[in-house]
mmCIF file with all atom_site columns, C-alpha atoms in Angstrom:
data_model
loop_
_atom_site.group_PDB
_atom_site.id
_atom_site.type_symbol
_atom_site.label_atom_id
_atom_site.label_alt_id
_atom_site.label_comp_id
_atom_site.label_asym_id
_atom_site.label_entity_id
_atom_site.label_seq_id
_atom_site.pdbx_PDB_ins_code
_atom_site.Cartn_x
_atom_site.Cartn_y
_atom_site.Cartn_z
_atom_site.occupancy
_atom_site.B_iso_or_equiv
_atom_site.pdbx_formal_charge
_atom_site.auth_seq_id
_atom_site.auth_comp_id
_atom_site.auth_asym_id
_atom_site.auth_atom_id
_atom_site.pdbx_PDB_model_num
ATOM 1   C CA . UNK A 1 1   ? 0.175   -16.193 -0.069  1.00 85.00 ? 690 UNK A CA 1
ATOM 2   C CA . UNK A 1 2   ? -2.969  -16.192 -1.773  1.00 84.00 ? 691 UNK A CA 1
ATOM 3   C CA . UNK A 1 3   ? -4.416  -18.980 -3.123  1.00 82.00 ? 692 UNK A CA 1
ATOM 4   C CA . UNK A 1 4   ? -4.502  -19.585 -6.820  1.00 82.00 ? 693 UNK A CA 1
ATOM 5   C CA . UNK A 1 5   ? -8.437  -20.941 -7.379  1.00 84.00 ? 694 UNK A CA 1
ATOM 6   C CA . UNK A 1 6   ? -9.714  -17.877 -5.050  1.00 84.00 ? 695 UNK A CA 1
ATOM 7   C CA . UNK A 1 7   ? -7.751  -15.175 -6.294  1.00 85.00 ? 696 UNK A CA 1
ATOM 8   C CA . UNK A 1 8   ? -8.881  -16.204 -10.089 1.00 85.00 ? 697 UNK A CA 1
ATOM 9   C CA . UNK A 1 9   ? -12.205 -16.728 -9.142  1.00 82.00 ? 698 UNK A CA 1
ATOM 10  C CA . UNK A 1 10  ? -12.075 -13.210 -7.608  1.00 86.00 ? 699 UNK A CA 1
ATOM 11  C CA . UNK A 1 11  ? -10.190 -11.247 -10.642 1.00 84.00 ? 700 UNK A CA 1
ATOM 12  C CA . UNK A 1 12  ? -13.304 -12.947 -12.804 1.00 83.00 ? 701 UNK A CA 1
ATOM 13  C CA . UNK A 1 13  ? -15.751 -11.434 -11.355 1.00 82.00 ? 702 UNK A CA 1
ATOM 14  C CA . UNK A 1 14  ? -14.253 -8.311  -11.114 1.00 82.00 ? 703 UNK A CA 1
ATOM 15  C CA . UNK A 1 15  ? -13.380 -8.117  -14.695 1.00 80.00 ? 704 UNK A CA 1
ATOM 16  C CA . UNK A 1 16  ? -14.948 -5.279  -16.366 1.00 69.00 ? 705 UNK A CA 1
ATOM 17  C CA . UNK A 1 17  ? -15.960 -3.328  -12.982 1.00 70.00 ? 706 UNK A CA 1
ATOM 18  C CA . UNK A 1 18  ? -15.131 -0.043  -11.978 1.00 66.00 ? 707 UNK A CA 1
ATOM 19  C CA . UNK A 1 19  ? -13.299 0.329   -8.876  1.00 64.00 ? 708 UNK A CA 1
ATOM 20  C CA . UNK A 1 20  ? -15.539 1.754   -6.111  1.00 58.00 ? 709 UNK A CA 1
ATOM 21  C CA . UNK A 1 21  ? -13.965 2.700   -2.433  1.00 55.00 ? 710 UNK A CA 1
ATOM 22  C CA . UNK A 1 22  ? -17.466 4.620   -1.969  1.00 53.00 ? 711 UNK A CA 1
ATOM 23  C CA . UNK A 1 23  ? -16.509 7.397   -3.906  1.00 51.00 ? 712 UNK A CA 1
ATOM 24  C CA . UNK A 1 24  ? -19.187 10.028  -5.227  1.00 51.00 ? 713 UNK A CA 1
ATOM 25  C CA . UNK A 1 25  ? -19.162 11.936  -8.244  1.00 50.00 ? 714 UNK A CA 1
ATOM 26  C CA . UNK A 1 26  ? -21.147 14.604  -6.348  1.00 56.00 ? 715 UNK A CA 1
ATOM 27  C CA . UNK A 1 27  ? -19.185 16.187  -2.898  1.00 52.00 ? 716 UNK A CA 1
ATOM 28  C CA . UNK A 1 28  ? -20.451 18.524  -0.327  1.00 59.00 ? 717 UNK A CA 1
ATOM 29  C CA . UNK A 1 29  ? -17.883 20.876  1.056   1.00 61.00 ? 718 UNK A CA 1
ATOM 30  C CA . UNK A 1 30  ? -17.716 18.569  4.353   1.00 56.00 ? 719 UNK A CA 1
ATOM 31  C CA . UNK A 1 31  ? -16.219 16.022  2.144   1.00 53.00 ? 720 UNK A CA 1
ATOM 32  C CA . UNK A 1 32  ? -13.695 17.947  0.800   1.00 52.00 ? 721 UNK A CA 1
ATOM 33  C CA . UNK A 1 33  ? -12.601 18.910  4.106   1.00 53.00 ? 722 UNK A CA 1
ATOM 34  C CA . UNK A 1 34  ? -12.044 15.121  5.240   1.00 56.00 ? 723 UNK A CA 1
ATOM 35  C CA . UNK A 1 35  ? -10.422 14.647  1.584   1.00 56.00 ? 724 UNK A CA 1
ATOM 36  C CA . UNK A 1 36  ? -8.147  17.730  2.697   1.00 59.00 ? 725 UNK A CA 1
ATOM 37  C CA . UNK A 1 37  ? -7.694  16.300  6.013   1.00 60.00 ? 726 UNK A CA 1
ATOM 38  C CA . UNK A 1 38  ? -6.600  12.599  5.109   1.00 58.00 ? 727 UNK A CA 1
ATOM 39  C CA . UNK A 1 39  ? -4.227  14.128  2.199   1.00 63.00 ? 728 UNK A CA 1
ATOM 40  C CA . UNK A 1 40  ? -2.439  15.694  5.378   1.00 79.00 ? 729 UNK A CA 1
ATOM 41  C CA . UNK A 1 41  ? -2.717  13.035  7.443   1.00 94.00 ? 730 UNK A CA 1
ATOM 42  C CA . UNK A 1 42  ? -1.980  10.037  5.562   1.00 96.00 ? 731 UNK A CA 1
ATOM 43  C CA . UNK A 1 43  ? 2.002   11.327  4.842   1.00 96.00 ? 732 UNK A CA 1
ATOM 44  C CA . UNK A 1 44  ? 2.434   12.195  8.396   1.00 96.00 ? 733 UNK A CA 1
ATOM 45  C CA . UNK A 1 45  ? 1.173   8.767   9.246   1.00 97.00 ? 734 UNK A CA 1
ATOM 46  C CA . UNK A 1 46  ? 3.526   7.237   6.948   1.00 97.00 ? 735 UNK A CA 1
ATOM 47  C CA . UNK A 1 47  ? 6.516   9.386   8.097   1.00 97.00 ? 736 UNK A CA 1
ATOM 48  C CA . UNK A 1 48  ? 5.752   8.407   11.412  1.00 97.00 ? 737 UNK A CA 1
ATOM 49  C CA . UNK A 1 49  ? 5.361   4.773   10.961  1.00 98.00 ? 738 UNK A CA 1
ATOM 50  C CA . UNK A 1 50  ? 9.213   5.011   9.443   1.00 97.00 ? 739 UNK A CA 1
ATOM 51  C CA . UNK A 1 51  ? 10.214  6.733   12.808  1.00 97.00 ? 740 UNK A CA 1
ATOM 52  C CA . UNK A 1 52  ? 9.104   4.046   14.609  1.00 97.00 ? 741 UNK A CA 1
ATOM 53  C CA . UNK A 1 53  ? 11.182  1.479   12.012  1.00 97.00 ? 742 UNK A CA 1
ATOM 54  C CA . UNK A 1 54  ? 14.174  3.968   12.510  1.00 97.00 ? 743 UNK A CA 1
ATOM 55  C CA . UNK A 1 55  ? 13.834  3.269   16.147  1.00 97.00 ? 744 UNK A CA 1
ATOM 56  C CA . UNK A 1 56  ? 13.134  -0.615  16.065  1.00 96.00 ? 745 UNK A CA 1
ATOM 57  C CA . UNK A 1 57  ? 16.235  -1.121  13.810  1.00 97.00 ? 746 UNK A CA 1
ATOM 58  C CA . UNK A 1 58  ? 18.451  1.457   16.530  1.00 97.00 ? 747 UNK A CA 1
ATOM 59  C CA . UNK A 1 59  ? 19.370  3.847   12.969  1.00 97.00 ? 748 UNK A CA 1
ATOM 60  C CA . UNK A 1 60  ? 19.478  7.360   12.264  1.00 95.00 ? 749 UNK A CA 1
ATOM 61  C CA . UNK A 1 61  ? 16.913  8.585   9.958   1.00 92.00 ? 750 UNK A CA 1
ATOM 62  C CA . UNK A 1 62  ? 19.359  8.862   6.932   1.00 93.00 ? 751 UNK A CA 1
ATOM 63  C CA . UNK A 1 63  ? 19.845  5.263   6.987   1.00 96.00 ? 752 UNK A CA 1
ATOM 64  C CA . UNK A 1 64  ? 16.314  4.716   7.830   1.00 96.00 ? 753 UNK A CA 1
ATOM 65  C CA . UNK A 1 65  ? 15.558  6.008   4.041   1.00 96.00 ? 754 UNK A CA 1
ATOM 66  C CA . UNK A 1 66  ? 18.110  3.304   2.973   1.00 96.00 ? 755 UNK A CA 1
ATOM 67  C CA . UNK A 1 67  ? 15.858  0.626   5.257   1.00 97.00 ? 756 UNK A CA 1
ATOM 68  C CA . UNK A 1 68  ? 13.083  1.275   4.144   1.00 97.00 ? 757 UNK A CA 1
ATOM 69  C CA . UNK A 1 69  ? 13.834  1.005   0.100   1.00 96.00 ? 758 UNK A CA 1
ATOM 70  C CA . UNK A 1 70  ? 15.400  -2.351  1.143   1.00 96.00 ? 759 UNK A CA 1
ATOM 71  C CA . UNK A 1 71  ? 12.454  -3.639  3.558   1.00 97.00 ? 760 UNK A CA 1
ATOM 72  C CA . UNK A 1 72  ? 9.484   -1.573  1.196   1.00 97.00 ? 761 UNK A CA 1
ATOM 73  C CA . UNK A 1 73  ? 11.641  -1.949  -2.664  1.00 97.00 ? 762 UNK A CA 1
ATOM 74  C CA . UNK A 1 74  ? 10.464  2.084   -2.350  1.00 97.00 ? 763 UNK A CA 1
ATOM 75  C CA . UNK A 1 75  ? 13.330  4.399   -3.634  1.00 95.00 ? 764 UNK A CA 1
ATOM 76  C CA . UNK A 1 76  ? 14.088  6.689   -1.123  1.00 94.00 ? 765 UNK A CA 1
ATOM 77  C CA . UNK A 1 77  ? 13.085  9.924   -3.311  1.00 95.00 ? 766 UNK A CA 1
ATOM 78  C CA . UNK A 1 78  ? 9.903   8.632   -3.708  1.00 95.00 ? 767 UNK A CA 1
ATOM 79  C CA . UNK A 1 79  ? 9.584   7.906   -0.241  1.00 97.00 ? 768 UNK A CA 1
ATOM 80  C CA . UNK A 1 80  ? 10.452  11.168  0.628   1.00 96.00 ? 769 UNK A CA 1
ATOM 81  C CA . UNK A 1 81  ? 8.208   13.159  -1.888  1.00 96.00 ? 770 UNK A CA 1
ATOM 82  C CA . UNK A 1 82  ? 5.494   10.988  -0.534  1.00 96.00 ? 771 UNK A CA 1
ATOM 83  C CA . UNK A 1 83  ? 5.886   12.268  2.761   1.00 96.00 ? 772 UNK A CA 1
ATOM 84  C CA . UNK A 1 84  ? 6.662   15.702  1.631   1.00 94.00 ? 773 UNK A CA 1
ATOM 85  C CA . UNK A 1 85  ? 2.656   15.620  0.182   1.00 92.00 ? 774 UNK A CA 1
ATOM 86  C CA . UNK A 1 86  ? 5.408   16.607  -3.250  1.00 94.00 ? 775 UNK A CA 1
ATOM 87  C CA . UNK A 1 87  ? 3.335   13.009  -4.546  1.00 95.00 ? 776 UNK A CA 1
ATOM 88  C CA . UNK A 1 88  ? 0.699   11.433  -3.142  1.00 94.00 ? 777 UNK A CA 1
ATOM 89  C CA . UNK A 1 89  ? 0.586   8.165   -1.329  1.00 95.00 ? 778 UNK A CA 1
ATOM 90  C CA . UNK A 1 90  ? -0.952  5.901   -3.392  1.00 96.00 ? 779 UNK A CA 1
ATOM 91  C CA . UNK A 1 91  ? -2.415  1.985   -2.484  1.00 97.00 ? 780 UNK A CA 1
ATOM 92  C CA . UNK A 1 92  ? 0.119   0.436   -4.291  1.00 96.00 ? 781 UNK A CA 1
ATOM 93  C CA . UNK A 1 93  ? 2.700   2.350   -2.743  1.00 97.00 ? 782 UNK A CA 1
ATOM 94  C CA . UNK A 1 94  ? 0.732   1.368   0.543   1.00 98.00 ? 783 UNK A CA 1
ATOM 95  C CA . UNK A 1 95  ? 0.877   -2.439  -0.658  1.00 98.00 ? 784 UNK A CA 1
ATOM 96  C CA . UNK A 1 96  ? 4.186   -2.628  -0.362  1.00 98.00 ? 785 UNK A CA 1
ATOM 97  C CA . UNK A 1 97  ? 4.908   -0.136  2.682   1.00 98.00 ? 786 UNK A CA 1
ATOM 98  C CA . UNK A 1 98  ? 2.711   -1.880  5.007   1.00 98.00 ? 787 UNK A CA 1
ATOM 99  C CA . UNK A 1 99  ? 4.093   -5.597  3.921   1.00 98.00 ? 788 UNK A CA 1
ATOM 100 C CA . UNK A 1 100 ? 7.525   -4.660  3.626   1.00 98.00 ? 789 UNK A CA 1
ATOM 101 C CA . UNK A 1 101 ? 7.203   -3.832  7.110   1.00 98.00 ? 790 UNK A CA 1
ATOM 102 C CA . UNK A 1 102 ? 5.339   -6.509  8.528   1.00 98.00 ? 791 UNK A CA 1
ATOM 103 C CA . UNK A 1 103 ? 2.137   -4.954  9.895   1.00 98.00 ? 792 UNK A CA 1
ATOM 104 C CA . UNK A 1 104 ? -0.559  -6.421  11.260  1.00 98.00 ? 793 UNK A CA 1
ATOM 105 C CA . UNK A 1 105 ? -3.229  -6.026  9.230   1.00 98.00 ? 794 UNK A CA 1
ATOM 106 C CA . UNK A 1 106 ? -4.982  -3.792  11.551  1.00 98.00 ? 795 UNK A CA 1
ATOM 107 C CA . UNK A 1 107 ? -2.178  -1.339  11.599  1.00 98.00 ? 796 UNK A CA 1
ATOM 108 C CA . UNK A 1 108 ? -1.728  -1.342  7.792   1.00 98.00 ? 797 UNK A CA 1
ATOM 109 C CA . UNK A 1 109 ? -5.937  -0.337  7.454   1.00 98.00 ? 798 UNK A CA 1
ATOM 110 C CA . UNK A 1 110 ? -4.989  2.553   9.498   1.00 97.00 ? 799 UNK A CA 1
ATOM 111 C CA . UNK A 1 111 ? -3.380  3.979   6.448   1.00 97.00 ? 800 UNK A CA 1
ATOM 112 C CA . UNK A 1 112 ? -5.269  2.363   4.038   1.00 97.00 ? 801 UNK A CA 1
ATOM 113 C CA . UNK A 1 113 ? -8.407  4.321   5.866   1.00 96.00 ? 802 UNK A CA 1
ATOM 114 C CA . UNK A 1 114 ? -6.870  7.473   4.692   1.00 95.00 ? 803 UNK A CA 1
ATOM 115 C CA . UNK A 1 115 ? -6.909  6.188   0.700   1.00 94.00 ? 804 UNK A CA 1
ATOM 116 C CA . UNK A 1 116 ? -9.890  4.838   -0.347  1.00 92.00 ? 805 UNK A CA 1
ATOM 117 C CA . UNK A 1 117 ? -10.850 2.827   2.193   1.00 95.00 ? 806 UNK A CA 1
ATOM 118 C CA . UNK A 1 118 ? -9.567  -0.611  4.144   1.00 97.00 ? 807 UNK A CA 1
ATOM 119 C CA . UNK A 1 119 ? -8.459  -3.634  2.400   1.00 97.00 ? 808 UNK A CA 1
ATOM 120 C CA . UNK A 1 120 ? -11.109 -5.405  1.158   1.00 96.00 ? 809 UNK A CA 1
ATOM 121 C CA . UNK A 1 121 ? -11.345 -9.140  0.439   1.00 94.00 ? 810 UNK A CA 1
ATOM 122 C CA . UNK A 1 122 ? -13.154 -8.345  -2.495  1.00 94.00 ? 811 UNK A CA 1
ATOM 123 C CA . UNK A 1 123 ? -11.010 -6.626  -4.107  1.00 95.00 ? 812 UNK A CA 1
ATOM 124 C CA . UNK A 1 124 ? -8.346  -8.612  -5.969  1.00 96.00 ? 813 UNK A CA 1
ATOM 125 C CA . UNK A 1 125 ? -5.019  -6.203  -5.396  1.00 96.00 ? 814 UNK A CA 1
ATOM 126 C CA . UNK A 1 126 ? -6.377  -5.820  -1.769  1.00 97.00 ? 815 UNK A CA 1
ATOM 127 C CA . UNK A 1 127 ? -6.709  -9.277  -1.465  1.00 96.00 ? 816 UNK A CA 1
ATOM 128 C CA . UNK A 1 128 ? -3.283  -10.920 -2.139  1.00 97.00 ? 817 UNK A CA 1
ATOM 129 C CA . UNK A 1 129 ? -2.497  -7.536  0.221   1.00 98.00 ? 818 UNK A CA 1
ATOM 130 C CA . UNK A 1 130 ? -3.980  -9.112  3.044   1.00 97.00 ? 819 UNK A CA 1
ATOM 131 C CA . UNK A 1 131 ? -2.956  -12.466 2.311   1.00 97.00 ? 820 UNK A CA 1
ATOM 132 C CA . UNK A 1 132 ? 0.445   -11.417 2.506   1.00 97.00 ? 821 UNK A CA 1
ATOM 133 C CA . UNK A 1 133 ? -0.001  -9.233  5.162   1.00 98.00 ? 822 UNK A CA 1
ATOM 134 C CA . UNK A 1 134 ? -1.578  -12.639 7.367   1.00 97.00 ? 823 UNK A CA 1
ATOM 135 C CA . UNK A 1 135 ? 0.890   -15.166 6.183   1.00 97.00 ? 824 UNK A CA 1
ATOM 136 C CA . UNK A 1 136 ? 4.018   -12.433 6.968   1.00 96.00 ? 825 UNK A CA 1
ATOM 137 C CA . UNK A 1 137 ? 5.286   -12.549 3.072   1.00 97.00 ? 826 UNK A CA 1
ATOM 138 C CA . UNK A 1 138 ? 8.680   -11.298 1.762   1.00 97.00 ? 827 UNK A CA 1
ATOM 139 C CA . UNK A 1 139 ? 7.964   -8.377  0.101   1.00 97.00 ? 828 UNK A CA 1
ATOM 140 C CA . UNK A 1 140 ? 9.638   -10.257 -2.387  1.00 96.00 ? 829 UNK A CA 1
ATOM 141 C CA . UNK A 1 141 ? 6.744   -12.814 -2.754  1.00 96.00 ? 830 UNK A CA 1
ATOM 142 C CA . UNK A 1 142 ? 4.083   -10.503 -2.226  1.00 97.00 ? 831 UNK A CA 1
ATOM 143 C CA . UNK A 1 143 ? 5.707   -8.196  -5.141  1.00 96.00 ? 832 UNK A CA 1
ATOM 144 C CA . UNK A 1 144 ? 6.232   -11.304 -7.395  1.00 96.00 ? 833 UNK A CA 1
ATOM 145 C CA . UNK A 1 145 ? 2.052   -12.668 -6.469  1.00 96.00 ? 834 UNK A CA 1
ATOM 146 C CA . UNK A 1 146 ? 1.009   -9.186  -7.085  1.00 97.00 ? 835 UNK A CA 1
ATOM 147 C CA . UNK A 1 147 ? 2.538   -9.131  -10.932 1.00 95.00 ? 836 UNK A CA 1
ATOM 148 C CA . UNK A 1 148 ? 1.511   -12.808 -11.400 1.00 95.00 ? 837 UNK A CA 1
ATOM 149 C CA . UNK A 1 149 ? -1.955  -12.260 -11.047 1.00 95.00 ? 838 UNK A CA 1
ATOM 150 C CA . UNK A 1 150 ? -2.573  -8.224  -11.458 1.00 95.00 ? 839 UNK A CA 1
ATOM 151 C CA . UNK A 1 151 ? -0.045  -8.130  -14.401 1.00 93.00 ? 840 UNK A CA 1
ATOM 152 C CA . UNK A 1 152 ? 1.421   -4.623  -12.858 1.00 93.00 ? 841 UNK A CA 1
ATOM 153 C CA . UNK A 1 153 ? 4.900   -4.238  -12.333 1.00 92.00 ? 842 UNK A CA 1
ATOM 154 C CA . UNK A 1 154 ? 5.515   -2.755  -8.466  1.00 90.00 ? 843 UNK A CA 1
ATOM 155 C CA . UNK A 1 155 ? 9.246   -2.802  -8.336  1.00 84.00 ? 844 UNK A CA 1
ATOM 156 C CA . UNK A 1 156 ? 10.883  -1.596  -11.718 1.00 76.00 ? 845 UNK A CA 1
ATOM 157 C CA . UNK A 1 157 ? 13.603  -4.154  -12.466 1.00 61.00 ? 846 UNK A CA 1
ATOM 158 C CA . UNK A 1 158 ? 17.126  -2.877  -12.790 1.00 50.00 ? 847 UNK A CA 1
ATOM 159 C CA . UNK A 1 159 ? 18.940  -3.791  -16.520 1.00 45.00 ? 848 UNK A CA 1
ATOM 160 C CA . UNK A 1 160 ? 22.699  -5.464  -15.695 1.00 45.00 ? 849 UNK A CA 1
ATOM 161 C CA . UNK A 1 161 ? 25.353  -3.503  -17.684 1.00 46.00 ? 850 UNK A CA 1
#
C-alpha cells in the first residue's frame, strides 16, 4: 500500500501538470513504426501473459476469461477486445492486469514499456501501482487506494436489485 503523506505530497506537486511519458508533438516516420509495432505487440503480450495464468491455474482458456475478470475485476469482453487490438490496452487497464495477477514489478514494466513508458515513482497513478505491485495487494485494495486518492472509479460497481 502506499503511504498516505507520500502519495499526497506527490498528487501536489503534480497538480496542474500535463502528463508526459516522453511523448512528442512532432514524429518522424521511425516513430510511427515503433508506435505501430507496440500497438501489435502489447495485446499479444497481454494474451500471452493470460496463457500462462490459464496454465498456472490447470484451466481451459474459456474459464481462463472467467479468471481473469475475477483475479483482474476486467469483464471478459473487454478483455477480449483488448486483445483483439478491437480497443486498446490502456494503463489503467494495465493497473489492474498486472496486480490482479501478482507480477513482479519487472514483469508488469514489460507491458507498461509498450504504453507510455514504465511505472514511474513520480507519477501518482503509477505510484500506488508499484506500491501495490511490491507489497502483493488484493486487487481489491489496490482498486479501493487507487479511487481514494486518484478519485477514478476502476471497477464500475454493480446496483443490487
Amino acid at each position: 500500500m502506499v503511504d498516505e503523506k507520500e502519495i499526497r505530497k506527490l498528487i501536489d506537486e503534480n497538480k496542474g501538470k500535463e502528463k508526459s511519458y516522453g511523448e512528442s508533438y512532432r514524429l518522424r516516420d521511425s516513430d510511427k513504426d515503433i508506435i505501430e509495432k507496440n500497438k501489435r505487440e502489447l495485446p499479444f503480450l497481454i494474451s500471452e501473459r493470460k496463457l500462462k495464468n490459464d496454465e498456472e491455474h490447470k484451466i481451459g482458456a474459456t474459464k481462463g476469461y472467467d479468471l481473469i475478470e475475477e483475479m483482474c475485476l476486467i469483464p471478459g469482453t473487454t478483455f477480449k477486445k483488448t486483445v483483439s487490438g478491437e480497443i486498446r490496452a490502456t494503463r489503467t487497464f494495465l493497473y489492474k492486469f498486472v496486480v490482479g495477477l501478482k507480477m513482479t514489478v519487472e514483469e508488469a514494466n514489460e507491458f507498461f514499456k509498450l504504453c507510455g513508458g514504465e511505472l514511474r515513482e513520480d507519477d501518482p497513478e503509477d505510484l500506488i501501482c508499484l506500491r501495490a505491485l511490491e507489497d502483493g495487494d488484493s486487487i481489491y485494495d489496490f482498486c479501493d487506494e487507487y479511487e481514494k486518492y486518484i478519485g477514478k472509479t476502476l471497477v464500475k460497481k454493480v446496483k443490487a436489485k
